[in-house]
Amino acid sequence: MKKDTILVTGGTGYIGSHTVVELQQAGYHVVIIDDLSNSNVDVLDGIERITGIRPDFVEGDCTDMAVVKDLFAKYPGIKGIINFAASKAVGESMQKPILYYRNNLNTLMNLLDMMAEHGVKGIVFSSSCTVYGEPDENPVTEAAPIKKATSPYGNTKQISEEIITDVINAGAPFKSVILRYFNPVGAHQSAEIGELPNGVPQNLIPYVTQAAMGIRKELSVFGDDYDTPDGSCIRDYINVVDLAKAHVIAVERMLEDKSEAKIEIFNLGTGVGLSVLELISAFERATGVKVPHKIVGRRAGDIEKVWANPAYANEVLGWKAETPIEDTMRSAWNWQCRLRERGIM
Ligand code: UFG
């Protein structure tokens, strides 16, 4: 029997596409809306090759209420939403704050506005460990204080969490699960979908795989004078498929009313912090391919160290990030090789 219809905004993007695969494999009917501003429609082919099912797709911008209304008119059976549609480059958000506030906040508000009248039971929201800023202690639990955002991007995540909370506290007849991701990395094990950065990658792993491929001369390691064992920054790198699976559990939780709480917040990470230099070693060990790199100065705005305490998600969701980092690194490399085979990069 086919399960309910789930709307995935930003579903052709990096985390979105991996989540669509897991939703379909769990039996859900998926409708994607994406404006393709930072993704490619060919992603639908990759999803179909993995799952045998082509998700319904609408090309559209959710900041436009008319578009969102048309979408709900076309698919009246939507029972849950996962909202990935957002701009996500920290640096760009410093240059174009209005773009970030408009895209990220208007999209969320338009969706929330439509949920009650269409009987949607819940919304999963993509938040980030960025809300913790530089945490006072690691690993970080959900109870850690929210620190002042250091970029408009980060601020949109904080404000979005507040908007959801205010709307639900005002009596909206639906639930929300807010997921605070640590650093999502890797690709689907089939190498049919993965991360496709626009232009020069800003994030570590796409830069690592491109440097390993020879597309970039060398990776710049931003700083080796931090207060960490090897001096480079520490993050919690979580496999994107593990992360995607948590969304399926979150959706089920809301649709099946498994929790009394109307709003729940979970950290999604592995619980293990790895430094930039450790990650490079893990990549080289896993793939046998060298990553040319040099140490350069610190990048403005970087957090020194942050990793998750995922105990609450482990316990309450019955979910755990399980993929070993070496497997994740191999998946990222296989994806890079696939892009090369296809002449994309
Ligand atoms: N890094 C390098 N060289 C690079 C790129 C990154 O050394 O070329 C280092 C960074 O200094 C950092 C680590 O690799 O120590 C990870 O950097 P990322 O840019 O991959 O990710 P961030 O931890 O900076 O994450 C931030 C926000 C997230 C957001 C993400 C996406 O905290 O919320 O950027 O842009 F989702």
PDB file of C-alpha atoms and ligand atoms in Angstrom, residues 88 90 128 130 153 183 202-204 207 219-222 233 235 237 276 299 302, ligand 1:
ATOM      1  CA  LYS A  88      22.968  28.105   2.037  1.00  0.00           C
ATOM      2  CA  VAL A  90      27.543  31.669   4.318  1.00  0.00           C
ATOM      3  CA  SER A 128      21.938  23.820  11.407  1.00  0.00           C
ATOM      4  CA  THR A 130      25.350  27.072  13.098  1.00  0.00           C
ATOM      5  CA  TYR A 153      22.476  32.729   6.513  1.00  0.00           C
ATOM      6  CA  ASN A 183      28.304  18.871   8.496  1.00  0.00           C
ATOM      7  CA  GLN A 202      33.204  26.781  -0.583  1.00  0.00           C
ATOM      8  CA  ASN A 203      32.741  23.638   1.505  1.00  0.00           C
ATOM      9  CA  LEU A 204      35.485  21.239   2.444  1.00  0.00           C
ATOM     10  CA  TYR A 207      37.028  20.981  -2.574  1.00  0.00           C
ATOM     11  CA  LEU A 219      43.154  22.525  -1.111  1.00  0.00           C
ATOM     12  CA  SER A 220      43.783  25.415   1.249  1.00  0.00           C
ATOM     13  CA  VAL A 221      43.505  24.311   4.859  1.00  0.00           C
ATOM     14  CA  PHE A 222      42.191  27.351   6.662  1.00  0.00           C
ATOM     15  CA  CYS A 233      39.245  23.173  12.976  1.00  0.00           C
ATOM     16  CA  ARG A 235      33.614  19.409  12.802  1.00  0.00           C
ATOM     17  CA  TYR A 237      30.904  15.111   9.458  1.00  0.00           C
ATOM     18  CA  VAL A 276      40.352  19.155   8.740  1.00  0.00           C
ATOM     19  CA  ARG A 299      38.940  31.851   7.203  1.00  0.00           C
ATOM     20  CA  ASP A 302      35.016  29.985  11.139  1.00  0.00           C
TER      21      ASP A 302
HETATM   22  N1  UFG B   1      37.805  24.282   5.075  1.00  0.00           N
HETATM   23  C1  UFG B   1      39.117  24.348   4.627  1.00  0.00           C
HETATM   24  N2  UFG B   1      39.318  24.583   3.286  1.00  0.00           N
HETATM   25  C2  UFG B   1      38.292  24.738   2.402  1.00  0.00           C
HETATM   26  C3  UFG B   1      36.965  24.657   2.884  1.00  0.00           C
HETATM   27  C4  UFG B   1      36.765  24.439   4.235  1.00  0.00           C
HETATM   28  O1  UFG B   1      40.069  24.207   5.381  1.00  0.00           O
HETATM   29  O2  UFG B   1      38.561  24.965   1.219  1.00  0.00           O
HETATM   30  C5  UFG B   1      37.571  24.009   6.515  1.00  0.00           C
HETATM   31  C6  UFG B   1      36.831  25.129   7.209  1.00  0.00           C
HETATM   32  O3  UFG B   1      37.728  26.098   7.656  1.00  0.00           O
HETATM   33  C7  UFG B   1      36.136  24.361   8.328  1.00  0.00           C
HETATM   34  C8  UFG B   1      35.858  22.987   7.730  1.00  0.00           C
HETATM   35  O4  UFG B   1      36.731  22.881   6.613  1.00  0.00           O
HETATM   36  O5  UFG B   1      37.006  24.217   9.380  1.00  0.00           O
HETATM   37  C9  UFG B   1      34.439  22.814   7.262  1.00  0.00           C
HETATM   38  O6  UFG B   1      34.072  23.899   6.431  1.00  0.00           O
HETATM   39  P1  UFG B   1      32.756  23.922   5.528  1.00  0.00           P
HETATM   40  O7  UFG B   1      32.780  25.194   4.743  1.00  0.00           O
HETATM   41  O8  UFG B   1      32.659  22.650   4.749  1.00  0.00           O
HETATM   42  O9  UFG B   1      31.531  23.924   6.562  1.00  0.00           O
HETATM   43  P2  UFG B   1      31.293  24.849   7.868  1.00  0.00           P
HETATM   44  O10 UFG B   1      31.617  24.044   9.049  1.00  0.00           O
HETATM   45  O11 UFG B   1      31.926  26.163   7.688  1.00  0.00           O
HETATM   46  O12 UFG B   1      29.703  25.005   7.860  1.00  0.00           O
HETATM   47  C10 UFG B   1      29.045  26.200   7.520  1.00  0.00           C
HETATM   48  C11 UFG B   1      27.826  26.387   8.428  1.00  0.00           C
HETATM   49  C12 UFG B   1      26.751  25.427   8.111  1.00  0.00           C
HETATM   50  C13 UFG B   1      26.428  25.501   6.694  1.00  0.00           C
HETATM   51  C14 UFG B   1      27.645  25.237   5.891  1.00  0.00           C
HETATM   52  C15 UFG B   1      27.275  25.317   4.444  1.00  0.00           C
HETATM   53  O13 UFG B   1      28.177  26.248   9.768  1.00  0.00           O
HETATM   54  O14 UFG B   1      25.577  25.743   8.805  1.00  0.00           O
HETATM   55  O15 UFG B   1      28.667  26.172   6.209  1.00  0.00           O
HETATM   56  O16 UFG B   1      27.845  26.344   3.762  1.00  0.00           O
HETATM   57  F1  UFG B   1      25.436  24.634   6.367  1.00  0.00           F
END
